[in-house]
Structure formats: C-alpha cells, structure tokens
Amino acid sequence: MDTEGTYDARGTGAERVPRPAGPPPAAPPPPTYAPQPRRPAADGPGVEEWLRTPRPVREPGVWRYGHVPRPPEKPEGVSDRSLLVGVLISVLSGLLLWSLWRNGYIPYRLVPLKLFTPGDWWYAGTFGGPRTIEGADALTVYEAVLFGLLVYGCGRLGNWSEIFRRHVAGRGQPFLGLATAAGGALAELLVWKDAVPLVRPGLILVASVAGGEIYQSQTVVNVIYALIALGVLWPFARLGRWRELAAARRGRAAAAVPDAPAGPPDAPTPEQWPELREAGMRDAAEALTAEVRTGRMNDVDVARLRHAWSVGRGHPERLAALTEAVLRTGGAAALHPSGARDLARRTVRHDLLTGQVRIGSCTDDPHNPYARRGSGVALEPALLGTSLLAVGPPGAGKSARLVRPVVESLALQALAGRAAVLAVGAGGELGPDDAFDVVVRIGDPASVHDFDLYGGTTDPDEAAGVLAEGLVGDVTHLDSRRAATVLAQLLGPYRAVHGHFPGVPALRELLDGDTAAIDALREALGAGGHQSMLRELEARTRQKGGAGDPGPVLADRIALLDRPAFAPFFATGDQARPFSLRSLEHLPLRVRIDLPERAHAEASRLLTRLVLAQFTAVTAARTDRSLFVCLVLDDATHTVTAETVRGIRRLRSVNAGALLTLRTVDDVPEGLHTALLGAVGCCMAFSGVTTWDGKRFAEVWGKEWVETREVAQHAVFADQPFTRALHGLRKLVTGKVVTRDAVTVRRVERERWSASELAYQVPPGHAVLSVTTVEGEHAPPLLVTLDG
C-alpha cells in the first residue's frame, strides 16, 4: 500500500503525518515475521468458519453476525396448571363413563346397535343382550368404536395435544423419541392385556371379511398379531419422529468416519474468494484461500484485502499491483502504513465484514418490540455517520461500554483501510498507545507531537474562523463572526511577514494590543510592501477598545493556553512539530489526543471546542470522501456551539460522523438543546439520567399508538330469591360482593419512553438507544443491556 506521505519528514501538509526527528521506519517485514494473525475473537471461531457464518440483512442496529430471527410471537395460551387440571378431569370423566357403560348403568345403550343389526341376534326388550355369537361379536366391535370416540372426545376436551406440544414435543429430540417410545410400550401393554378393546374387535373384523377359516393357519394369526402391534406403534412413531431421529443418528455416525477428500464444489465458498475468481484472478484467489485455511490470515487481513480489491477495481494499475503483492506476500499484502495487522487486545466482539461492533443486547422488556428482544445490538459506520449523542451521569458506563468499544472498532477498520478515527479524552481511557498511530499528549513534555491550533490551513480567514469558534464559541453575548474578523486582521499580516501563523505568546501580545508588537509588525509590513495586509492591521488598531470589541475576550481565552505547562506546544514555524487534522483527509489514521482535564479544565474545554470546529471544517472540505472519518469526544461538556451543531448536521453527507458524550444535556447552552438533538441521528440515554434530560429524549422519540384494556367491576343485583341467596352465600365465603367485569379496549397515543421511565426504570448497566442510518432508516428506542 502506498504510504501517502505517512513516513515522510515532519511538516504540516495535508498529505503528511508528522513524525519525530530521525530516519523513517523500515518497511514492514515479510509475512514470516509479520505479527501473528489472530482469530476474530479470543474465544470465537477460526477465520474460515467466521467467513462462512451468515449475516442476514436486518433492521438498523441489529448484530448481524450469526443472527437468528426470533420465532413469531404466540398468543397467550392456557397456563400449565389449567392444562394439567383439564387433562386430569377429562381422564377421570372418561374412566367414569366407560365404567358406567361396561356395568350397564347407561340406559338404552344398545338401541343404536339393534337398529342396524338383525333382531334375532338379540333378546327381546330394551335391555336385552346378545342372543347369538353374531350379536356378541357385533357388541364387541360396537364397544370398540365407542371407546375410540370416547378417547377422542376426552382428548379434545382435555386439550391433550397442547400439553403434548408444550411439554414433550417442545423439548426436542431425543426426549421426544424416548417419551413416545415409553407411551407406545404402555399402549402395547394395555392392548394385549385387553384393557383397551382392540385385539378382539380386529380379529372379528378380519374373520367377517376373510372368513373364520383364516385362523386355521398359525402363520396368518402371527401376521395379524404383528400388524396389530405395528398399528398401535405407528401413531407414536409419527408423533415422536422416529425416522428423523434414526436418520440423524446415522448421519452423526457417518460423520465420525473420515471420508475421502471431495473435489472442489461448483460454487466457491466465501473463504475461496469468489469475487477474485470471477474477475479471472484465480492465482491470487488460490493464494489467499491457502492463507485462510492454514491460519496465516485474520479478520483484519480479510477486510483489508477486500477493501483494497473493491477500491482497485476502478483502477487497473492498482489492481495489477495488488495481485502481484498478494502472490508475493499473501495475507500481508496492502498493509496499513503502520505495518500492524491487528490490535494487541480486543475487549468486545467485532465483525469487520459488516463493520459492526457489538455493544449489548435488547432486553426482554415490553418497551422493546417482540422481534428485537434478545437480539444483539451493534453500531457501525452507517449509524455513526448520522452522529451519536450519549447522555448519562458519571459512572454510568459511557466510556467503558460505549466510547472505548467504538474507538476499538474504528481502529480495526482503520487497519483495514476503511476508516480514520480521532479520539479525544483523558489520557489512557480510550485505549493503549500501541492501538494508535498518533498520540498527542497536550501538556506532557514527552509527547512526540504538538497540536496545530490552525488546523493545517494556510488561509488566514479559514484559520481565524475555526480558532474563533474554539476560543469564544461558548460566549453567548459575543458573535463568533466578529471574533473571526479580529483574528483575521492579525493572522493575515503576521503570516505575510513571517510565513506562518503566530504562536500562542505572539498572538496574545497582538490581541492585547501590545504597542511594541504592533509597531514591529507594522514596520515589517511596510518594508515588505504588503499594503493590503497593512490596511487590515490599521483597521484592527482603529477598532481596538471600541464598544463590543471582542479583542479582550479573545486575549483572555488565548491566555489559558499561554501557560508554562503548554510552553512546548502550539509552536509554529520550521522547528514546530504539530499534528494537523488535515492528515485525516486521505489516510486511515488512528489518532488520540489526551487533554489535561484535571490540571487545566478550562483549557481542555477550549481545545475540545477547537478540535470539534476543526473536524467539521476539515471533513466538509474533503474532495475524496471514500474514507469514513469519525470524531469521538469522551466528554463534550461546554464544547458544542451553534456553528458546530450546523457542522455536525453536515457530517452525514460527507461520509463522516461524531460521537459525543455528556453528563447532562444542560452541559450544552439551553438554546442549542433542540438543535443538537435534531442534528444527531442516534441518541442514547444511560441509566441515571434526570427527569429533565428524560423529558428532552421523550420529545425526540415521540409517541406511538398502543392498545389499552380498561376493566371496570360492577356489582350484580339479583331479583330472584334463590339467586340472592347464592350471592349472599358467596359473599359470606369470599368476603367480596359479587361483581362482573366490563372490559373496554381503546387505541391511545402514548410516549415511547416517558421522562419518569427514563429516570427511574432503566436499570444500572443499561441504556435506551435509538439509531438512524445515513439513508434515513430508523429503529425505535430500545432498552439495551450493555454487555458487548
């Protein structure tokens, strides 16, 4: 991969990343000595299985890796207790009816049979029994038919099928097969003990059809007995799916025996790189397939090479170079400029094929749609491209459970050449140093890089606009455009004389109106013939000290950076070593800026505002927007301004995004609450938010139509003496008046999440998350347990 200036000499150009003095690092070593590939997760599958795992397209925010849709929701059925009572009552009722039948206590029980049989088969009278052998045989068959009808009726009344599906079939194999086998054995015992009338009626029916002489052959009798036994077992075999169970057992036994290696399948599998084979690059595909199967590639290598292939398809010269590199170095081709192929440690699950990072799962809560309960929740560039605002008190888990997983995911995608990440926060909280290409420790003398206050631009007006937003963007009574004009009147003349913008001490002197500094700059402009810049400086001199002059406020703010701790930083000129955000325009960099929040809280907020302003300006001016660029602010307190809100709103159209965390929405000026919540597409409320913050999120998430049931109890007044007596007895026993329920079903519009629910019903370690894709697809706010 072309380094694109990554290893060039120090400087502030947009195409170069500054490095410490000294020779550039050596080229990445050959694959034999390259960092060892790792699996997609510490306890996850290998790369080959990882590639084959399905990733169905689902709603925004669903963890797609291996996702299995939840079965359709079943209506609320009868409880297990009611089912068991129903089965018991139906069995006892059936036994009672059958006992009454067999003992002759049911009157006119033989009338239907006598209507369809000859009269000489029966004794006279209604209760007369069989007179001949034919009548006795008919009665036997008649009782068998009635017994079958009785069993069927009791089964329907007792809902035997539901209890079988719920407690036997629902447990799956092999329990289903064993349970039905036990039931079949019990049925065979009852049949052959003649407790169930089946054998004798069967023999009678066969004799009536084929004649009684058929039983003279013992072989025929044995066959008939065998058919009866099989007929008894057949329904149990169907219910227990014995054939499927036997086939599964045979399949596992066959799998235990190693087969001869089969030939290559007609359709190549994902680990065989079908896209390269279709393009005619069979040699490269074979080389990468061997790398995957031998474990010399990891998921970052796969994602990086797929991205390089997709980029190179429109450039034949790049594609040829990529093919040659693959044949020469295998999975180490097209390496990241840093030479790294993975992070030293991963804390959450990632899927680099989809670009997702798993942050948690949806809880089984009534607020969540049924289909989403239990499914994984993930973030990806398609969601972060609309920007994300997370609000929660200290200790809610914003940094550990949201910010760090997102930064880790973007760092992996940067190694794959698909993204660049800029993480800003306190030192050490956003990941180890070896996970980043550039680490800027402001206020630390050991820091390799400084920070460029002017964002790498050479235009005085652009530099003044961004710097003014960082210095006084939070001052409500001061127009940042006037502040930018004042800065431009000083930055332009200074750059015209010195060839670079002023450092912090020089800028402070100019803003304070130091006479010596102004006179020296005026003389240098006159000597150099910079008449236009001289007019700018004179205009600034005339406006100094006037009503509403922003100069003193700017001087006070820049004084926050003119401290001994920051003396080595913010330098300009040839000896400076600043890091410019313009390096993120084309390079998949991993950058971390550590702020001195404890010792210099106000200066840290000023710098965070400046970084946010520079980021929105740099990303909006990009010409090549193929690289996703994301800014992560671990604490955006007092950093959001009206101009940066407008810049955040534009990020989704330039393939960029921002992740902002706040302790409370009140950390943003009140006039910007609605604008900020409307500018971001993803909102996240952590456990412990106040009702004031909850009210704002409730307004953002809106309302939905729900069906409500209202039950009203009305007293029942009896008119008849007997009914009044029954009601009095019931009241005496239960202690309650006899009532009846009146149910009213209505559709009403209610808030998805109310302010009180967000404040008091979100458990610790949980958050409510709503997401929106850059295409505009929405997902409702979901209660998520942050167990990514």
GROMACS .gro file of N, CA, C and O in nm, residues 279-352:
model
  296
  279ALA      N    1  -1.330  -1.245  -1.141
  279ALA     CA    2  -1.254  -1.145  -1.217
  279ALA      C    3  -1.135  -1.205  -1.291
  279ALA      O    4  -1.059  -1.130  -1.354
  280GLY      N    5  -1.117  -1.337  -1.284
  280GLY     CA    6  -1.008  -1.402  -1.354
  280GLY      C    7  -0.877  -1.406  -1.278
  280GLY      O    8  -0.776  -1.449  -1.335
  281MET      N    9  -0.878  -1.364  -1.151
  281MET     CA   10  -0.754  -1.365  -1.071
  281MET      C   11  -0.749  -1.493  -0.989
  281MET      O   12  -0.748  -1.492  -0.866
  282ARG      N   13  -0.746  -1.607  -1.058
  282ARG     CA   14  -0.753  -1.735  -0.990
  282ARG      C   15  -0.628  -1.761  -0.906
  282ARG      O   16  -0.638  -1.818  -0.797
  283ASP      N   17  -0.511  -1.720  -0.955
  283ASP     CA   18  -0.389  -1.745  -0.879
  283ASP      C   19  -0.391  -1.671  -0.746
  283ASP      O   20  -0.354  -1.726  -0.640
  284ALA      N   21  -0.434  -1.545  -0.749
  284ALA     CA   22  -0.442  -1.469  -0.625
  284ALA      C   23  -0.546  -1.529  -0.531
  284ALA      O   24  -0.526  -1.535  -0.409
  285ALA      N   25  -0.659  -1.575  -0.588
  285ALA     CA   26  -0.762  -1.637  -0.504
  285ALA      C   27  -0.711  -1.765  -0.439
  285ALA      O   28  -0.737  -1.791  -0.321
  286GLU      N   29  -0.638  -1.845  -0.514
  286GLU     CA   30  -0.583  -1.968  -0.456
  286GLU      C   31  -0.482  -1.937  -0.346
  286GLU      O   32  -0.479  -2.005  -0.242
  287ALA      N   33  -0.401  -1.834  -0.366
  287ALA     CA   34  -0.303  -1.798  -0.264
  287ALA      C   35  -0.372  -1.752  -0.135
  287ALA      O   36  -0.333  -1.792  -0.024
  288LEU      N   37  -0.476  -1.670  -0.148
  288LEU     CA   38  -0.546  -1.623  -0.029
  288LEU      C   39  -0.626  -1.734   0.037
  288LEU      O   40  -0.639  -1.737   0.160
  289THR      N   41  -0.681  -1.826  -0.043
  289THR     CA   42  -0.753  -1.939   0.015
  289THR      C   43  -0.659  -2.024   0.100
  289THR      O   44  -0.695  -2.068   0.211
  290ALA      N   45  -0.538  -2.047   0.050
  290ALA     CA   46  -0.441  -2.123   0.128
  290ALA      C   47  -0.402  -2.049   0.255
  290ALA      O   48  -0.383  -2.110   0.361
  291GLU      N   49  -0.392  -1.915   0.247
  291GLU     CA   50  -0.359  -1.838   0.367
  291GLU      C   51  -0.468  -1.852   0.473
  291GLU      O   52  -0.440  -1.864   0.593
  292VAL      N   53  -0.595  -1.849   0.430
  292VAL     CA   54  -0.705  -1.861   0.525
  292VAL      C   55  -0.707  -1.999   0.589
  292VAL      O   56  -0.721  -2.013   0.711
  293ARG      N   57  -0.697  -2.103   0.510
  293ARG     CA   58  -0.710  -2.239   0.561
  293ARG      C   59  -0.592  -2.280   0.648
  293ARG      O   60  -0.607  -2.367   0.734
  294THR      N   61  -0.476  -2.219   0.628
  294THR     CA   62  -0.361  -2.253   0.711
  294THR      C   63  -0.349  -2.162   0.832
  294THR      O   64  -0.255  -2.176   0.911
  295GLY      N   65  -0.443  -2.068   0.849
  295GLY     CA   66  -0.443  -1.982   0.967
  295GLY      C   67  -0.344  -1.869   0.964
  295GLY      O   68  -0.311  -1.814   1.069
  296ARG      N   69  -0.295  -1.831   0.846
  296ARG     CA   70  -0.197  -1.721   0.836
  296ARG      C   71  -0.265  -1.586   0.811
  296ARG      O   72  -0.197  -1.487   0.790
  297MET      N   73  -0.399  -1.583   0.811
  297MET     CA   74  -0.472  -1.459   0.794
  297MET      C   75  -0.571  -1.443   0.909
  297MET      O   76  -0.619  -1.542   0.965
  298ASN      N   77  -0.602  -1.319   0.942
  298ASN     CA   78  -0.705  -1.291   1.041
  298ASN      C   79  -0.816  -1.209   0.977
  298ASN      O   80  -0.813  -1.182   0.857
  299ASP      N   81  -0.914  -1.170   1.058
  299ASP     CA   82  -1.028  -1.098   1.002
  299ASP      C   83  -0.989  -0.960   0.950
  299ASP      O   84  -1.049  -0.910   0.855
  300VAL      N   85  -0.887  -0.897   1.011
  300VAL     CA   86  -0.842  -0.767   0.962
  300VAL      C   87  -0.781  -0.781   0.824
  300VAL      O   88  -0.804  -0.697   0.734
  301ASP      N   89  -0.702  -0.887   0.801
  301ASP     CA   90  -0.644  -0.911   0.670
  301ASP      C   91  -0.753  -0.930   0.565
  301ASP      O   92  -0.744  -0.876   0.453
  302VAL      N   93  -0.855  -1.007   0.599
  302VAL     CA   94  -0.963  -1.032   0.503
  302VAL      C   95  -1.034  -0.902   0.469
  302VAL      O   96  -1.058  -0.871   0.351
  303ALA      N   97  -1.067  -0.823   0.570
  303ALA     CA   98  -1.137  -0.697   0.545
  303ALA      C   99  -1.049  -0.599   0.467
  303ALA      O  100  -1.097  -0.528   0.377
  304ARG      N  101  -0.920  -0.597   0.499
  304ARG     CA  102  -0.830  -0.504   0.430
  304ARG      C  103  -0.815  -0.540   0.283
  304ARG      O  104  -0.822  -0.453   0.194
  305LEU      N  105  -0.799  -0.668   0.253
  305LEU     CA  106  -0.781  -0.708   0.114
  305LEU      C  107  -0.910  -0.695   0.035
  305LEU      O  108  -0.908  -0.661  -0.084
  306ARG      N  109  -1.024  -0.721   0.098
  306ARG     CA  110  -1.150  -0.699   0.027
  306ARG      C  111  -1.171  -0.552  -0.005
  306ARG      O  112  -1.219  -0.518  -0.114
  307HIS      N  113  -1.134  -0.466   0.090
  307HIS     CA  114  -1.147  -0.324   0.063
  307HIS      C  115  -1.050  -0.280  -0.046
  307HIS      O  116  -1.087  -0.202  -0.136
  308ALA      N  117  -0.926  -0.329  -0.040
  308ALA     CA  118  -0.829  -0.295  -0.145
  308ALA      C  119  -0.877  -0.344  -0.281
  308ALA      O  120  -0.859  -0.275  -0.383
  309TRP      N  121  -0.940  -0.461  -0.284
  309TRP     CA  122  -0.992  -0.512  -0.411
  309TRP      C  123  -1.106  -0.424  -0.462
  309TRP      O  124  -1.112  -0.391  -0.581
  310SER      N  125  -1.198  -0.384  -0.375
  310SER     CA  126  -1.310  -0.301  -0.419
  310SER      C  127  -1.262  -0.164  -0.468
  310SER      O  128  -1.318  -0.108  -0.562
  311VAL      N  129  -1.157  -0.109  -0.404
  311VAL     CA  130  -1.103   0.019  -0.448
  311VAL      C  131  -1.027   0.003  -0.579
  311VAL      O  132  -1.035   0.089  -0.668
  312GLY      N  133  -0.955  -0.108  -0.595
  312GLY     CA  134  -0.873  -0.125  -0.713
  312GLY      C  135  -0.948  -0.165  -0.838
  312GLY      O  136  -0.891  -0.161  -0.948
  313ARG      N  137  -1.075  -0.205  -0.826
  313ARG     CA  138  -1.148  -0.247  -0.945
  313ARG      C  139  -1.163  -0.135  -1.047
  313ARG      O  140  -1.170  -0.160  -1.166
  314GLY      N  141  -1.167  -0.010  -1.000
  314GLY     CA  142  -1.179   0.102  -1.094
  314GLY      C  143  -1.045   0.153  -1.143
  314GLY      O  144  -1.043   0.248  -1.222
  315HIS      N  145  -0.934   0.095  -1.096
  315HIS     CA  146  -0.800   0.140  -1.136
  315HIS      C  147  -0.717   0.017  -1.174
  315HIS      O  148  -0.664  -0.052  -1.085
  316PRO      N  149  -0.704  -0.013  -1.300
  316PRO     CA  150  -0.632  -0.136  -1.341
  316PRO      C  151  -0.489  -0.140  -1.290
  316PRO      O  152  -0.438  -0.247  -1.257
  317GLU      N  153  -0.421  -0.024  -1.283
  317GLU     CA  154  -0.282  -0.028  -1.238
  317GLU      C  155  -0.273  -0.067  -1.090
  317GLU      O  156  -0.183  -0.141  -1.051
  318ARG      N  157  -0.368  -0.020  -1.009
  318ARG     CA  158  -0.370  -0.061  -0.868
  318ARG      C  159  -0.403  -0.209  -0.854
  318ARG      O  160  -0.348  -0.279  -0.768
  319LEU      N  161  -0.493  -0.256  -0.938
  319LEU     CA  162  -0.532  -0.396  -0.931
  319LEU      C  163  -0.416  -0.487  -0.966
  319LEU      O  164  -0.396  -0.592  -0.903
  320ALA      N  165  -0.339  -0.448  -1.065
  320ALA     CA  166  -0.222  -0.529  -1.101
  320ALA      C  167  -0.119  -0.531  -0.988
  320ALA      O  168  -0.061  -0.636  -0.957
  321ALA      N  169  -0.097  -0.415  -0.926
  321ALA     CA  170  -0.002  -0.411  -0.814
  321ALA      C  171  -0.053  -0.492  -0.696
  321ALA      O  172   0.026  -0.560  -0.628
  322LEU      N  173  -0.184  -0.488  -0.672
  322LEU     CA  174  -0.239  -0.568  -0.562
  322LEU      C  175  -0.225  -0.717  -0.589
  322LEU      O  176  -0.189  -0.794  -0.499
  323THR      N  177  -0.249  -0.759  -0.712
  323THR     CA  178  -0.234  -0.901  -0.746
  323THR      C  179  -0.090  -0.947  -0.725
  323THR      O  180  -0.064  -1.054  -0.670
  324GLU      N  181   0.004  -0.865  -0.769
  324GLU     CA  182   0.144  -0.901  -0.752
  324GLU      C  183   0.181  -0.909  -0.605
  324GLU      O  184   0.253  -1.000  -0.562
  325ALA      N  185   0.130  -0.815  -0.524
  325ALA     CA  186   0.161  -0.817  -0.381
  325ALA      C  187   0.101  -0.940  -0.314
  325ALA      O  188   0.162  -0.999  -0.223
  326VAL      N  189  -0.019  -0.981  -0.355
  326VAL     CA  190  -0.081  -1.099  -0.296
  326VAL      C  191  -0.001  -1.223  -0.329
  326VAL      O  192   0.021  -1.311  -0.243
  327LEU      N  193   0.042  -1.235  -0.452
  327LEU     CA  194   0.121  -1.353  -0.491
  327LEU      C  195   0.256  -1.355  -0.420
  327LEU      O  196   0.312  -1.463  -0.396
  328ARG      N  197   0.308  -1.239  -0.385
  328ARG     CA  198   0.440  -1.232  -0.323
  328ARG      C  199   0.433  -1.247  -0.170
  328ARG      O  200   0.514  -1.319  -0.111
  329THR      N  201   0.335  -1.180  -0.107
  329THR     CA  202   0.333  -1.177   0.040
  329THR      C  203   0.208  -1.239   0.100
  329THR      O  204   0.195  -1.244   0.222
  330GLY      N  205   0.113  -1.283   0.019
  330GLY     CA  206  -0.007  -1.347   0.072
  330GLY      C  207  -0.094  -1.251   0.151
  330GLY      O  208  -0.127  -1.141   0.105
  331GLY      N  209  -0.132  -1.291   0.271
  331GLY     CA  210  -0.222  -1.211   0.353
  331GLY      C  211  -0.160  -1.083   0.405
  331GLY      O  212  -0.232  -0.998   0.458
  332ALA      N  213  -0.029  -1.064   0.390
  332ALA     CA  214   0.036  -0.941   0.436
  332ALA      C  215   0.039  -0.834   0.329
  332ALA      O  216   0.104  -0.731   0.346
  333ALA      N  217  -0.032  -0.854   0.219
  333ALA     CA  218  -0.035  -0.754   0.112
  333ALA      C  219  -0.121  -0.636   0.153
  333ALA      O  220  -0.212  -0.648   0.235
  334ALA      N  221  -0.089  -0.521   0.093
  334ALA     CA  222  -0.166  -0.398   0.113
  334ALA      C  223  -0.178  -0.363   0.262
  334ALA      O  224  -0.284  -0.325   0.310
  335LEU      N  225  -0.067  -0.375   0.333
  335LEU     CA  226  -0.070  -0.349   0.477
  335LEU      C  227  -0.101  -0.202   0.507
  335LEU      O  228  -0.077  -0.113   0.424
  336HIS      N  229  -0.153  -0.179   0.626
  336HIS     CA  230  -0.170  -0.044   0.678
  336HIS      C  231  -0.034   0.023   0.688
  336HIS      O  232   0.067  -0.044   0.711
  337PRO      N  233  -0.026   0.155   0.668
  337PRO     CA  234   0.106   0.221   0.674
  337PRO      C  235   0.185   0.193   0.801
  337PRO      O  236   0.307   0.197   0.801
  338SER      N  237   0.117   0.163   0.911
  338SER     CA  238   0.189   0.131   1.034
  338SER      C  239   0.249  -0.008   1.033
  338SER      O  240   0.333  -0.039   1.118
  339GLY      N  241   0.209  -0.093   0.940
  339GLY     CA  242   0.256  -0.230   0.937
  339GLY      C  243   0.182  -0.323   1.030
  339GLY      O  244   0.209  -0.444   1.032
  340ALA      N  245   0.086  -0.273   1.107
  340ALA     CA  246   0.012  -0.357   1.203
  340ALA      C  247  -0.099  -0.431   1.130
  340ALA      O  248  -0.161  -0.380   1.036
  341ARG      N  249  -0.125  -0.553   1.176
  341ARG     CA  250  -0.231  -0.636   1.119
  341ARG      C  251  -0.343  -0.665   1.219
  341ARG      O  252  -0.440  -0.731   1.184
  342ASP      N  253  -0.328  -0.615   1.341
  342ASP     CA  254  -0.432  -0.636   1.441
  342ASP      C  255  -0.398  -0.551   1.563
  342ASP      O  256  -0.288  -0.497   1.574
  343LEU      N  257  -0.493  -0.541   1.652
  343LEU     CA  258  -0.469  -0.476   1.781
  343LEU      C  259  -0.413  -0.578   1.879
  343LEU      O  260  -0.438  -0.698   1.868
  344ALA      N  261  -0.338  -0.529   1.974
  344ALA     CA  262  -0.278  -0.619   2.072
  344ALA      C  263  -0.384  -0.686   2.158
  344ALA      O  264  -0.367  -0.800   2.202
  345ARG      N  265  -0.496  -0.618   2.181
  345ARG     CA  266  -0.600  -0.674   2.268
  345ARG      C  267  -0.735  -0.619   2.225
  345ARG      O  268  -0.747  -0.502   2.192
  346ARG      N  269  -0.835  -0.707   2.225
  346ARG     CA  270  -0.971  -0.666   2.195
  346ARG      C  271  -1.056  -0.689   2.320
  346ARG      O  272  -1.042  -0.790   2.388
  347THR      N  273  -1.144  -0.595   2.344
  347THR     CA  274  -1.229  -0.603   2.463
  347THR      C  275  -1.373  -0.639   2.432
  347THR      O  276  -1.447  -0.678   2.523
  348VAL      N  277  -1.415  -0.626   2.307
  348VAL     CA  278  -1.553  -0.657   2.268
  348VAL      C  279  -1.550  -0.734   2.138
  348VAL      O  280  -1.444  -0.756   2.077
  349ARG      N  281  -1.668  -0.776   2.092
  349ARG     CA  282  -1.679  -0.855   1.968
  349ARG      C  283  -1.695  -0.762   1.849
  349ARG      O  284  -1.771  -0.665   1.852
  350HIS      N  285  -1.622  -0.795   1.743
  350HIS     CA  286  -1.625  -0.716   1.620
  350HIS      C  287  -1.656  -0.807   1.502
  350HIS      O  288  -1.622  -0.927   1.505
  351ASP      N  289  -1.716  -0.751   1.401
  351ASP     CA  290  -1.737  -0.820   1.274
  351ASP      C  291  -1.694  -0.725   1.163
  351ASP      O  292  -1.769  -0.635   1.124
  352LEU      N  293  -1.574  -0.744   1.113
  352LEU     CA  294  -1.518  -0.649   1.019
  352LEU      C  295  -1.578  -0.662   0.879
  352LEU      O  296  -1.560  -0.572   0.797
   0.00000   0.00000   0.00000
